[in-house]
Coordinates of C-alpha atoms in Angstrom, one line a residue:
M1104 CA 6.6 19.2 -21.3
F1105 CA 4.1 18.9 -24.2
R1106 CA 3.3 15.7 -26.1
L1107 CA 2.1 15.7 -29.6
Y1108 CA 1.0 12.9 -31.9
A1109 CA 0.7 12.9 -35.7
D1110 CA -2.8 13.3 -37.0
C1111 CA -4.3 13.5 -33.5
P1112 CA -6.1 16.8 -32.4
V1113 CA -4.8 16.5 -28.9
I1114 CA -2.1 18.3 -26.9
A1115 CA -0.9 16.5 -23.8
C1116 CA 1.1 18.3 -21.0
D1117 CA 3.3 16.7 -18.4
T1118 CA 4.1 19.0 -15.6
Y1119 CA 7.2 18.8 -13.3
L1120 CA 7.8 20.9 -10.3
K1121 CA 10.9 21.7 -8.3
G1122 CA 11.6 24.1 -5.4
V1123 CA 9.6 25.2 -2.4
A1124 CA 5.8 25.9 -2.4
R1125 CA 4.6 29.3 -1.2
G1126 CA 2.3 29.0 1.7
K1127 CA -0.3 26.3 2.1
W1128 CA -2.2 24.7 -0.8
S1129 CA -5.9 25.1 -0.2
K1130 CA -8.6 22.8 -1.0
S1131 CA -11.6 23.9 -3.0
N1132 CA -14.2 23.2 -0.3
T1133 CA -16.0 26.6 -0.1
N1134 CA -19.8 26.2 0.2
V1135 CA -21.5 28.5 -2.3
A1136 CA -24.0 29.4 0.4
D1137 CA -21.1 31.1 2.2
L1138 CA -20.3 33.4 -0.7
K1139 CA -21.7 36.9 -1.0
N1140 CA -24.8 37.5 -3.1
I1141 CA -24.6 38.1 -6.9
E1142 CA -25.3 41.8 -6.6
N1143 CA -21.9 42.2 -5.0
I1144 CA -20.2 40.7 -8.1
N1145 CA -16.6 41.5 -7.0
H1146 CA -16.9 39.3 -4.0
A1147 CA -19.2 36.6 -5.4
E1148 CA -16.5 34.1 -6.4
A1149 CA -14.4 31.8 -4.3
D1150 CA -10.8 33.0 -3.8
N1151 CA -9.3 29.8 -2.4
D1152 CA -8.8 27.7 -5.5
P1153 CA -6.1 25.1 -5.1
P1154 CA -3.1 25.1 -7.5
I1155 CA -4.1 24.9 -11.1
L1156 CA -2.7 22.1 -13.3
D1157 CA -3.9 23.7 -16.6
Q1158 CA -6.6 26.1 -17.7
L1159 CA -8.3 27.5 -20.8
N1160 CA -10.1 30.9 -21.0
L1161 CA -12.4 30.9 -24.0
S1162 CA -15.1 33.3 -25.2
G1163 CA -18.8 32.6 -25.1
K1164 CA -21.3 31.8 -22.3
H1165 CA -23.2 28.9 -23.9
W1166 CA -21.2 25.8 -23.1
A1167 CA -22.8 22.5 -22.5
L1168 CA -20.8 20.3 -20.1
E1169 CA -20.5 16.6 -19.6
V1170 CA -18.2 15.6 -16.7
V1171 CA -17.5 11.9 -16.3
D1172 CA -16.5 10.4 -12.9
F1173 CA -15.0 6.9 -12.8
L1174 CA -14.7 4.3 -10.1
D1175 CA -12.3 1.3 -9.9
V1176 CA -11.9 -0.9 -6.8
T1177 CA -14.2 -3.2 -8.7
D1178 CA -14.3 -5.8 -5.9
R1179 CA -16.6 -3.2 -4.2
N1180 CA -18.0 -1.1 -7.1
N1181 CA -20.3 -2.4 -9.9
T1182 CA -21.2 1.0 -11.5
L1183 CA -17.9 2.2 -12.8
V1184 CA -18.9 5.3 -14.8
K1185 CA -21.0 8.2 -13.6
P1186 CA -21.5 11.0 -16.1
Y1187 CA -23.0 14.4 -15.2
K1188 CA -24.4 16.9 -17.6
G1189 CA -25.0 20.6 -17.0
L1190 CA -24.4 24.1 -18.3
S1191 CA -21.3 26.2 -17.5
Y1192 CA -22.3 29.0 -15.2
K1193 CA -20.5 30.7 -12.3
S1194 CA -17.6 29.0 -10.6
E1195 CA -18.5 25.4 -10.1
I1196 CA -16.4 22.4 -9.1
Y1197 CA -16.8 18.9 -10.7
K1198 CA -15.3 15.5 -10.0
G1199 CA -14.2 13.3 -12.8
N1200 CA -11.3 12.4 -15.1
I1201 CA -12.9 13.8 -18.3
L1202 CA -14.7 17.0 -19.1
F1203 CA -16.4 17.6 -22.4
A1204 CA -17.4 21.2 -23.2
D1205 CA -19.6 21.8 -26.3
N1206 CA -19.9 25.4 -27.6
K1207 CA -23.6 25.5 -28.5
E1208 CA -23.1 28.5 -30.8
A1209 CA -20.1 27.2 -32.8
G1210 CA -21.1 23.5 -32.9
K1211 CA -17.7 22.5 -31.8
G1212 CA -16.1 21.5 -28.5
L1213 CA -13.2 20.3 -26.5
F1214 CA -12.4 17.7 -24.0
I1215 CA -9.9 17.7 -21.1
L1216 CA -8.6 14.3 -19.9
K1217 CA -7.0 14.4 -16.5
E1218 CA -4.5 11.6 -16.5
A1219 CA -4.7 10.5 -13.0
P1220 CA -6.2 7.7 -10.9
C1221 CA -10.0 7.8 -10.3
S1222 CA -11.0 11.0 -8.4
N1223 CA -11.9 9.3 -5.1
I1224 CA -8.4 7.8 -4.7
Q1225 CA -6.1 10.5 -6.1
L1226 CA -3.3 11.8 -4.0
A1227 CA -3.5 15.2 -2.4
Y1228 CA -7.1 15.4 -3.7
P1229 CA -8.6 19.0 -3.4
G1230 CA -12.2 17.8 -3.6
G1231 CA -12.6 18.1 -7.3
D1232 CA -10.9 17.9 -10.7
F1233 CA -12.4 20.8 -12.7
I1234 CA -13.6 24.3 -12.0
T1235 CA -15.6 26.0 -14.7
N1236 CA -16.9 29.6 -15.0
F1237 CA -18.7 30.2 -18.3
G1238 CA -15.9 29.7 -20.9
Q1239 CA -13.1 29.2 -18.3
F1240 CA -12.0 25.7 -17.5
K1241 CA -9.5 24.9 -14.8
V1242 CA -7.9 21.5 -14.0
I1243 CA -7.1 21.2 -10.4
G1244 CA -5.5 18.5 -8.2
L1245 CA -1.8 18.1 -8.9
G1246 CA -1.4 14.7 -7.1
I1247 CA 1.3 16.1 -4.9
E1248 CA 1.6 17.9 -1.6
P1249 CA 4.0 20.8 -1.0
S1250 CA 6.1 18.4 1.1
D1251 CA 6.6 16.2 -2.0
L1252 CA 8.7 18.9 -3.7
S1253 CA 12.5 18.9 -3.7
L1254 CA 15.1 21.5 -4.4
Q1255 CA 17.2 19.1 -6.3
E1256 CA 14.9 16.8 -8.3
W1257 CA 11.9 17.4 -10.5
T1258 CA 8.6 15.9 -9.2
K1259 CA 6.0 14.9 -11.7
T1260 CA 2.4 16.0 -11.1
Y1261 CA -0.7 14.4 -12.8
S1262 CA -0.9 15.2 -16.5
C1263 CA -3.7 16.4 -18.7
A1264 CA -4.6 16.3 -22.4
I1265 CA -6.8 18.7 -24.2
G1266 CA -8.5 17.7 -27.5
L1267 CA -10.8 19.3 -30.0
Y1268 CA -13.8 17.9 -32.0
A1269 CA -16.6 19.1 -34.2
G1270 CA -20.3 18.3 -33.7
N1271 CA -21.9 16.0 -31.2
G1272 CA -21.5 12.6 -32.9
A1273 CA -18.8 10.0 -32.6
N1274 CA -16.0 12.6 -33.3
K1275 CA -15.7 13.6 -29.7
Y1276 CA -15.2 10.0 -28.6
T1277 CA -13.0 8.9 -31.5
N1278 CA -10.5 11.7 -30.9
L1279 CA -10.4 10.8 -27.2
H1280 CA -9.9 7.2 -27.9
E1281 CA -7.3 7.8 -30.6
Y1282 CA -5.1 9.8 -28.1
Q1283 CA -5.3 7.0 -25.5
K1284 CA -4.4 4.4 -28.1
L1285 CA -1.4 6.4 -29.2
K1286 CA 0.0 6.4 -25.7
R1287 CA 0.6 2.7 -26.0
L1288 CA 0.5 1.5 -29.6
N1289 CA -1.3 -1.8 -29.9
K1290 CA 1.0 -4.5 -31.1
A1291 CA -1.4 -7.1 -32.5
A1292 CA 0.8 -10.1 -32.0
E1293 CA 1.5 -9.3 -28.3
D1294 CA -1.4 -7.2 -27.0
N1295 CA -4.4 -9.0 -28.6
M1296 CA -5.1 -12.0 -26.5
V1297 CA -7.6 -14.6 -25.3
M1298 CA -6.2 -15.4 -21.9
M1299 CA -7.1 -18.2 -19.5
N1300 CA -6.4 -17.8 -15.8
T1301 CA -7.6 -20.6 -13.4
W1302 CA -8.1 -18.3 -10.4
G1303 CA -11.8 -17.8 -11.3
D1304 CA -12.7 -21.3 -10.2
R1305 CA -11.4 -20.5 -6.7
G1306 CA -8.9 -23.3 -6.5
R1307 CA -6.4 -20.5 -5.7
D1308 CA -2.9 -22.0 -5.0
T1309 CA -4.2 -25.4 -3.9
K1310 CA -4.0 -26.9 -7.4
V1311 CA -1.2 -25.2 -9.3
N1312 CA 1.7 -27.4 -10.0
E1313 CA 3.6 -28.7 -13.1
A1314 CA 1.1 -31.6 -13.8
F1315 CA -2.0 -29.4 -13.3
C1316 CA -0.6 -26.6 -15.5
L1317 CA 0.4 -29.0 -18.3
K1318 CA -3.2 -30.2 -18.5
E1319 CA -4.5 -26.7 -18.3
I1320 CA -2.3 -25.6 -21.2
L1321 CA -3.7 -28.4 -23.4
A1322 CA -7.3 -27.4 -22.4
A1323 CA -6.5 -23.7 -23.1
A1324 CA -5.2 -24.5 -26.5
R1325 CA -8.2 -26.7 -27.3
L1326 CA -10.6 -23.8 -26.3
G1327 CA -8.6 -21.4 -28.4
A1328 CA -6.8 -19.3 -25.8
T1329 CA -3.6 -17.6 -26.8
H1330 CA -2.2 -17.1 -23.3
F1331 CA -2.3 -19.2 -20.1
Q1332 CA -1.6 -17.3 -16.9
I1333 CA -0.6 -18.9 -13.6
D1334 CA -1.9 -16.7 -10.9
D1335 CA -0.7 -16.6 -7.3
G1336 CA 0.9 -19.8 -6.1
W1337 CA 3.6 -20.5 -8.7
Q1338 CA 6.3 -18.8 -6.6
T1339 CA 8.2 -20.2 -3.6
G1340 CA 6.9 -17.4 -1.3
R1341 CA 3.4 -17.7 0.1
S1342 CA 1.2 -14.7 -0.3
A1343 CA -1.6 -13.4 1.9
N1344 CA -4.1 -14.7 -0.7
S1345 CA -2.9 -18.3 -0.2
A1346 CA -5.4 -20.9 0.8
F1347 CA -2.7 -22.2 3.2
W1348 CA -1.8 -20.8 6.5
G1349 CA 1.1 -18.4 7.0
G1350 CA 1.0 -16.3 3.9
S1351 CA 1.9 -12.6 3.9
F1352 CA 2.9 -9.8 1.6
K1353 CA 5.2 -8.3 4.2
N1354 CA 9.0 -8.5 4.0
I1355 CA 8.9 -10.4 0.8
W1356 CA 12.7 -10.0 0.3
S1357 CA 13.5 -11.6 3.6
N1358 CA 13.2 -14.7 1.5
P1359 CA 15.6 -14.2 -1.5
D1360 CA 13.9 -17.1 -3.3
Y1361 CA 10.4 -15.7 -3.0
W1362 CA 10.0 -15.0 -6.7
K1363 CA 11.5 -18.3 -7.9
P1364 CA 9.3 -21.2 -8.9
D1365 CA 8.3 -23.4 -6.0
V1366 CA 10.5 -26.4 -6.4
K1367 CA 7.9 -28.7 -4.8
K1368 CA 5.3 -27.7 -7.4
Y1369 CA 7.6 -27.1 -10.3
P1370 CA 10.7 -29.4 -9.8
H1371 CA 11.9 -28.6 -13.3
G1372 CA 11.2 -24.9 -13.1
L1373 CA 8.9 -23.2 -15.7
K1374 CA 10.7 -24.5 -18.7
P1375 CA 8.4 -27.6 -19.2
L1376 CA 5.4 -25.2 -19.2
V1377 CA 6.9 -22.8 -21.6
D1378 CA 7.9 -25.6 -23.9
A1379 CA 4.4 -27.1 -23.8
G1380 CA 2.9 -23.7 -24.4
R1381 CA 5.1 -23.1 -27.4
K1382 CA 4.2 -26.5 -28.8
S1383 CA 0.4 -25.8 -28.3
G1384 CA 0.5 -22.2 -29.5
V1385 CA -0.2 -20.8 -26.0
K1386 CA 2.0 -18.2 -24.3
I1387 CA 2.7 -18.6 -20.6
C1388 CA 2.1 -15.6 -18.3
L1389 CA 2.5 -15.1 -14.5
W1390 CA 1.1 -13.2 -11.6
F1391 CA 3.3 -10.8 -9.6
N1392 CA 2.8 -8.7 -6.5
P1393 CA 5.3 -5.8 -6.1
S1394 CA 6.9 -5.5 -2.6
I1395 CA 4.6 -2.9 -1.1
Q1396 CA 6.3 -2.3 2.2
N1397 CA 8.1 1.1 2.7
N1398 CA 6.5 2.6 -0.4
F1399 CA 7.9 0.0 -2.8
A1400 CA 11.5 0.7 -1.5
D1401 CA 12.5 -2.7 -3.0
W1402 CA 11.4 -1.8 -6.5
E1403 CA 14.8 -2.6 -8.0
K1404 CA 14.8 -6.1 -6.5
D1405 CA 11.3 -6.6 -7.9
A1406 CA 12.4 -5.4 -11.3
E1407 CA 15.3 -7.7 -11.3
A1408 CA 13.1 -10.6 -10.4
L1409 CA 10.8 -9.9 -13.3
L1410 CA 13.7 -9.5 -15.7
N1411 CA 15.3 -12.7 -14.6
I1412 CA 12.1 -14.6 -15.3
Y1413 CA 11.9 -13.0 -18.7
K1414 CA 15.6 -13.8 -19.5
N1415 CA 15.5 -17.4 -18.1
D1416 CA 12.0 -18.5 -19.4
G1417 CA 11.0 -15.9 -22.0
I1418 CA 7.8 -14.9 -20.1
K1419 CA 6.6 -11.5 -21.2
V1420 CA 3.2 -10.8 -19.6
F1421 CA 2.7 -10.4 -15.8
K1422 CA -0.4 -9.6 -13.9
I1423 CA 0.4 -6.9 -11.4
D1424 CA -1.6 -7.3 -8.2
G1425 CA -1.6 -6.2 -4.6
V1426 CA -0.7 -2.6 -5.4
N1427 CA -1.5 0.3 -3.0
I1428 CA -0.2 3.8 -3.7
P1429 CA -0.6 5.8 -0.4
N1430 CA 1.8 8.7 -1.4
K1431 CA 4.0 10.2 -4.1
T1432 CA 7.1 8.3 -3.0
A1433 CA 5.2 5.0 -3.5
E1434 CA 4.0 6.2 -6.9
N1435 CA 7.4 7.2 -8.0
N1436 CA 9.0 4.0 -7.0
L1437 CA 6.3 1.9 -8.7
R1438 CA 6.8 3.9 -11.9
K1439 CA 10.5 3.3 -11.6
L1440 CA 9.8 -0.5 -11.4
F1441 CA 7.7 -0.4 -14.6
D1442 CA 10.1 1.8 -16.5
K1443 CA 13.1 -0.4 -15.7
V1444 CA 11.4 -3.6 -16.7
V1445 CA 10.1 -2.2 -19.9
A1446 CA 13.4 -0.5 -20.8
E1447 CA 15.6 -3.4 -20.1
S1448 CA 13.4 -5.9 -21.9
N1449 CA 13.3 -3.5 -24.9
G1450 CA 9.6 -3.2 -24.5
A1451 CA 9.0 -6.9 -24.7
I1452 CA 7.4 -7.1 -21.2
S1453 CA 3.9 -5.8 -20.6
F1454 CA 1.5 -5.9 -17.6
N1455 CA -2.0 -6.7 -16.8
L1456 CA -2.7 -4.0 -14.2
D1457 CA -5.3 -5.1 -11.7
V1458 CA -7.8 -2.4 -10.6
T1459 CA -9.9 -4.6 -8.3
A1460 CA -8.8 -3.2 -5.0
G1461 CA -6.5 -0.7 -3.3
R1462 CA -5.3 2.7 -4.5
R1463 CA -4.1 2.0 -8.0
G1464 CA -3.9 3.7 -11.4
G1465 CA -7.5 3.3 -12.6
Y1466 CA -8.2 3.7 -16.3
F1467 CA -6.0 6.7 -17.2
Y1468 CA -2.8 6.3 -15.2
F1469 CA 0.0 3.8 -15.8
N1470 CA -2.0 2.7 -18.8
E1471 CA 1.1 3.0 -21.1
Y1472 CA 2.5 -0.2 -19.5
G1473 CA -0.2 -2.7 -20.6
N1474 CA -3.9 -3.5 -20.3
I1475 CA -6.3 -3.4 -17.3
F1476 CA -7.5 -6.4 -15.4
L1477 CA -11.0 -5.1 -14.7
E1478 CA -12.8 -7.2 -12.2
N1479 CA -13.0 -10.4 -10.1
R1480 CA -16.3 -12.1 -10.4
Y1481 CA -17.2 -15.6 -9.1
T1482 CA -20.1 -18.0 -9.5
D1483 CA -19.2 -19.2 -6.0
W1484 CA -20.5 -16.0 -4.5
Q1485 CA -23.1 -15.3 -7.2
N1486 CA -21.5 -12.0 -8.1
Y1487 CA -21.0 -13.0 -11.7
Y1488 CA -24.0 -12.0 -13.9
P1489 CA -23.3 -11.8 -17.7
Y1490 CA -25.2 -8.5 -18.1
W1491 CA -23.3 -6.9 -15.3
T1492 CA -20.0 -7.7 -17.1
L1493 CA -21.5 -6.4 -20.4
R1494 CA -22.8 -3.3 -18.7
N1495 CA -19.4 -2.4 -17.2
L1496 CA -17.6 -2.8 -20.5
W1497 CA -20.3 -1.0 -22.4
M1498 CA -20.3 2.0 -20.0
L1499 CA -16.5 2.3 -20.1
S1500 CA -16.3 1.9 -23.9
K1501 CA -17.5 5.4 -24.6
Y1502 CA -14.5 6.9 -22.8
T1503 CA -11.6 4.5 -22.9
P1504 CA -10.4 2.0 -25.5
T1505 CA -11.9 -1.4 -24.7
Q1506 CA -9.0 -3.2 -26.3
K1507 CA -7.0 -2.2 -23.2
I1508 CA -9.4 -3.9 -20.8
Q1509 CA -9.4 -7.6 -19.9
V1510 CA -13.0 -8.8 -19.4
E1511 CA -14.0 -12.2 -17.9
F1512 CA -16.2 -15.0 -18.9
L1513 CA -16.7 -17.9 -16.5
N1514 CA -17.6 -21.6 -16.4
K1515 CA -21.4 -21.3 -16.3
W1516 CA -21.8 -25.0 -15.3
R1517 CA -20.2 -24.4 -11.8
N1518 CA -22.5 -23.5 -8.9
Q1519 CA -25.7 -23.5 -10.8
D1520 CA -27.6 -24.6 -7.7
K1521 CA -26.5 -21.5 -5.8
Y1522 CA -28.3 -19.2 -8.3
G1523 CA -31.6 -21.0 -7.8
N1524 CA -34.3 -19.8 -10.2
D1525 CA -32.5 -16.5 -10.9
K1526 CA -33.4 -15.7 -14.6
F1527 CA -30.1 -13.9 -15.0
S1528 CA -28.1 -16.9 -13.8
P1529 CA -25.1 -17.6 -16.1
S1530 CA -26.6 -21.1 -16.8
N1531 CA -29.4 -19.4 -18.8
Y1532 CA -26.9 -18.2 -21.4
S1533 CA -24.9 -20.1 -24.0
F1534 CA -21.2 -20.4 -23.5
N1535 CA -20.8 -18.7 -26.9
Y1536 CA -22.8 -15.7 -25.6
L1537 CA -20.7 -15.4 -22.4
F1538 CA -17.6 -15.3 -24.6
A1539 CA -19.2 -12.8 -27.0
I1540 CA -19.7 -10.3 -24.1
T1541 CA -16.0 -10.1 -23.8
M1542 CA -15.1 -9.7 -27.5
A1543 CA -15.0 -5.9 -27.4
G1544 CA -12.3 -6.1 -24.8
Q1545 CA -9.5 -8.6 -24.2
P1546 CA -11.4 -11.9 -23.4
L1547 CA -10.4 -13.6 -20.1
A1548 CA -11.4 -17.2 -19.6
W1549 CA -11.5 -16.9 -15.8
M1550 CA -11.7 -20.6 -15.1
E1551 CA -10.0 -24.0 -15.1
G1552 CA -10.1 -25.4 -18.6
T1553 CA -9.9 -28.9 -17.2
G1554 CA -13.1 -28.3 -15.3
L1555 CA -15.2 -27.6 -18.4
P1556 CA -17.7 -30.1 -19.8
E1557 CA -17.2 -31.4 -23.3
E1558 CA -19.8 -29.1 -24.8
A1559 CA -17.9 -26.0 -23.7
F1560 CA -15.2 -26.7 -26.3
E1561 CA -17.7 -26.1 -29.1
T1562 CA -17.1 -22.5 -28.4
A1563 CA -13.6 -23.0 -29.8
N1564 CA -15.1 -22.4 -33.3
T1565 CA -16.4 -19.0 -32.2
I1566 CA -13.1 -18.1 -30.6
K1567 CA -11.2 -19.2 -33.7
K1568 CA -13.2 -16.9 -36.0
Y1569 CA -13.0 -14.1 -33.5
K1570 CA -9.2 -14.3 -33.4
E1571 CA -9.2 -13.9 -37.1
I1572 CA -10.8 -10.4 -36.9
Q1573 CA -9.7 -9.4 -33.4
A1574 CA -6.8 -7.2 -34.4
D1575 CA -8.9 -5.5 -37.2
F1576 CA -11.9 -5.1 -34.8
H1577 CA -9.6 -3.4 -32.2
Q1578 CA -8.0 -1.3 -34.8
G1579 CA -11.1 0.8 -35.0
T1580 CA -12.7 3.0 -32.3
V1581 CA -15.0 0.7 -30.3
L1582 CA -18.1 2.6 -29.0
P1583 CA -21.3 1.5 -27.3
I1584 CA -24.5 1.3 -29.3
G1585 CA -28.1 0.6 -28.4
D1586 CA -29.4 0.8 -24.8
E1587 CA -27.5 0.3 -21.6
P1588 CA -27.3 -3.4 -20.8
S1589 CA -29.9 -4.4 -18.2
G1590 CA -30.4 -8.0 -18.9
Q1591 CA -33.5 -7.0 -21.0
A1592 CA -32.1 -4.6 -23.6
W1593 CA -30.9 -4.5 -27.2
T1594 CA -27.3 -3.3 -26.9
G1595 CA -23.9 -3.7 -28.3
F1596 CA -20.7 -2.2 -29.8
Q1597 CA -19.6 -0.6 -33.0
S1598 CA -16.0 -0.6 -34.2
I1599 CA -15.5 2.4 -36.5
N1600 CA -12.6 2.6 -38.9
N1601 CA -13.4 5.3 -41.5
K1602 CA -16.0 3.7 -43.9
S1603 CA -15.8 0.2 -42.5
G1604 CA -16.0 -1.5 -39.2
Y1605 CA -17.9 -4.0 -37.1
L1606 CA -21.3 -4.2 -35.5
L1607 CA -21.7 -6.5 -32.4
V1608 CA -25.3 -6.6 -31.4
F1609 CA -26.9 -8.4 -28.4
R1610 CA -30.5 -9.1 -27.8
E1611 CA -30.8 -9.7 -24.1
D1612 CA -34.0 -11.1 -22.5
H1613 CA -36.0 -8.6 -24.5
P1614 CA -39.5 -9.5 -25.8
D1615 CA -39.0 -8.3 -29.4
Q1616 CA -37.0 -10.3 -31.9
E1617 CA -36.7 -7.3 -34.1
N1618 CA -35.5 -3.9 -32.8
K1619 CA -33.9 -0.7 -34.0
V1620 CA -30.5 0.1 -32.6
A1621 CA -28.9 3.6 -32.8
V1622 CA -25.5 3.4 -34.5
F1623 CA -22.7 5.9 -35.3
L1624 CA -23.6 6.3 -39.0
P1625 CA -25.4 9.2 -40.7
P1626 CA -29.0 8.7 -41.7
T1627 CA -29.6 7.1 -45.2
T1628 CA -26.2 5.5 -45.1
V1629 CA -26.2 2.1 -46.8
I1630 CA -23.9 -0.6 -45.5
Q1631 CA -23.0 -4.0 -46.7
C1632 CA -22.6 -6.6 -43.9
K1633 CA -20.9 -10.0 -43.6
N1634 CA -21.8 -12.2 -40.7
I1635 CA -18.6 -13.2 -38.9
F1636 CA -19.9 -16.4 -37.3
T1637 CA -22.2 -17.8 -40.0
N1638 CA -22.3 -18.4 -43.7
E1639 CA -25.5 -16.4 -44.3
P1640 CA -25.5 -14.3 -47.5
V1641 CA -24.2 -10.7 -47.3
K1642 CA -26.9 -8.3 -46.2
K1643 CA -27.5 -4.6 -46.8
F1644 CA -28.9 -2.2 -44.2
M1645 CA -29.9 1.4 -44.5
V1646 CA -29.6 3.7 -41.5
D1647 CA -33.0 5.4 -41.0
K1648 CA -33.6 9.1 -40.4
E1649 CA -33.2 8.6 -36.6
G1650 CA -29.7 7.1 -37.1
K1651 CA -30.9 3.5 -36.4
I1652 CA -30.6 0.1 -38.0
S1653 CA -33.2 -2.6 -37.6
F1654 CA -31.8 -5.9 -36.4
N1655 CA -33.5 -9.3 -36.1
L1656 CA -32.4 -12.0 -33.6
T1657 CA -34.9 -14.8 -33.1
A1658 CA -33.7 -16.0 -29.7
K1659 CA -33.4 -14.2 -26.4
N1660 CA -29.9 -13.9 -25.0
S1661 CA -28.3 -14.1 -28.5
F1662 CA -25.9 -12.0 -30.5
I1663 CA -24.8 -11.2 -34.0
M1664 CA -21.6 -9.7 -35.3
Y1665 CA -21.2 -8.1 -38.7
Q1666 CA -18.3 -6.7 -40.6
Y1667 CA -19.6 -3.7 -42.5
Q1668 CA -18.6 -1.6 -45.4
V1669 CA -20.2 1.7 -46.3
I1670 CA -21.4 1.5 -49.9
K1671 CA -23.5 4.7 -50.0
N1672 CA -23.2 7.8 -48.0
K1673 CA -25.8 10.5 -47.3

């Protein structure tokens, strides 16, 4: 089945299979050293390719390749993007969700997006995702085993999308982004958010109750958050993540009240919180862990639990955690859960899909259901460093829309002593800066608002101004500019929307207060820029012959954000 979108140069294909597979599906694990030499050309290639999901056979021998491999399980991984560049030659196998192929003779190219989990956790993985041979490009790895097929029902494989672009500039990335954004249209009022979730301060389920949450809602509103999410602990059932003894994710439905509010913590249910949120302009959201046992066999009960909460209390956003997809049956049941909830709520319910652990959907699978909860980071264990967070978002932004990614900022005043004299400690950055790092994504205040010092709420002014332009900023294609964040770089993001957009520039702990940053604008272009966060006069910048603009930031670990308009093209 093909999927086409208006004004988008991408064709997507969903493949369904039914019947009985012939023979055994091989894996592409032949070592090139075991093949015959090139003089014996008829026997030089491997003949054990696994089933092909899609393929293109194009003319020409001069194709420059970029294959991009991705990692989630972010509790354990802190480099989430691994690009590889090469030239198409004889049969080669590559790992990754995305392949770019530039025809060096024509000045044009194509990309193939494999809509699947990250390579290292895909089902029935054949050892690679793409096989290339000069102008031949094959997508392999269906995500199913022969035993998954049925004579009666169609079984969906992984999907792929093929797009075109011209040149080597932003075009290749804007087309890739545009397709992904069209899979789930951003509804500004619902999908743009500044969320607060108290789990980041490690109180876990020891604090959450009606009185605590009512205070947190007020603090969230004062800071400028649009959503307040109660993580694990609101429900009657006790999970394996509980700070108390006896929690488990097994046999959830042996307790029919598991997904009802804990009557001891919330004697009046969730209604007082929803009412307080409505009064304060803050939407209430919840955490939810699907029943993982027996490949999500209880998916219908889970779906009804979510729908009942929506019908009774009007809650529309749920963080989905604890997912593990070991086989196709589990994947199908999880998809049925999401589809039922979305359909029966008429699209009102959306999900924050956690990719921090387990075999999950990654960045390109299940992403039509909501946004991605990217990572857990904590000052308690000193695994929260602002430039790490910025680097992960910056690296992902080239290949997937950042407005679909929740990114955390923490209470920098907690656990300062544990960082010692570390120059990259969160305490060495302003709270404004920590928030600014998340602006290209969906900001997540990963903290207890009631634990913030008074000075933290000064950032409410920055958050207020950000919310005024958030939807417009995310309407464009957000791409990385400058150098890769290292804690000592000039870096940032550009939102591109035809002849206008935004420039968000960071000076990390870099010695120079003025620096040239490469942007996605042609040389000699003149832009007029308005500072989003100050009242300084409008400025004009010209892009130099190297495609760079010179920015000036007097302080280390500072940022600037401009809304720009092109007033003179090349």
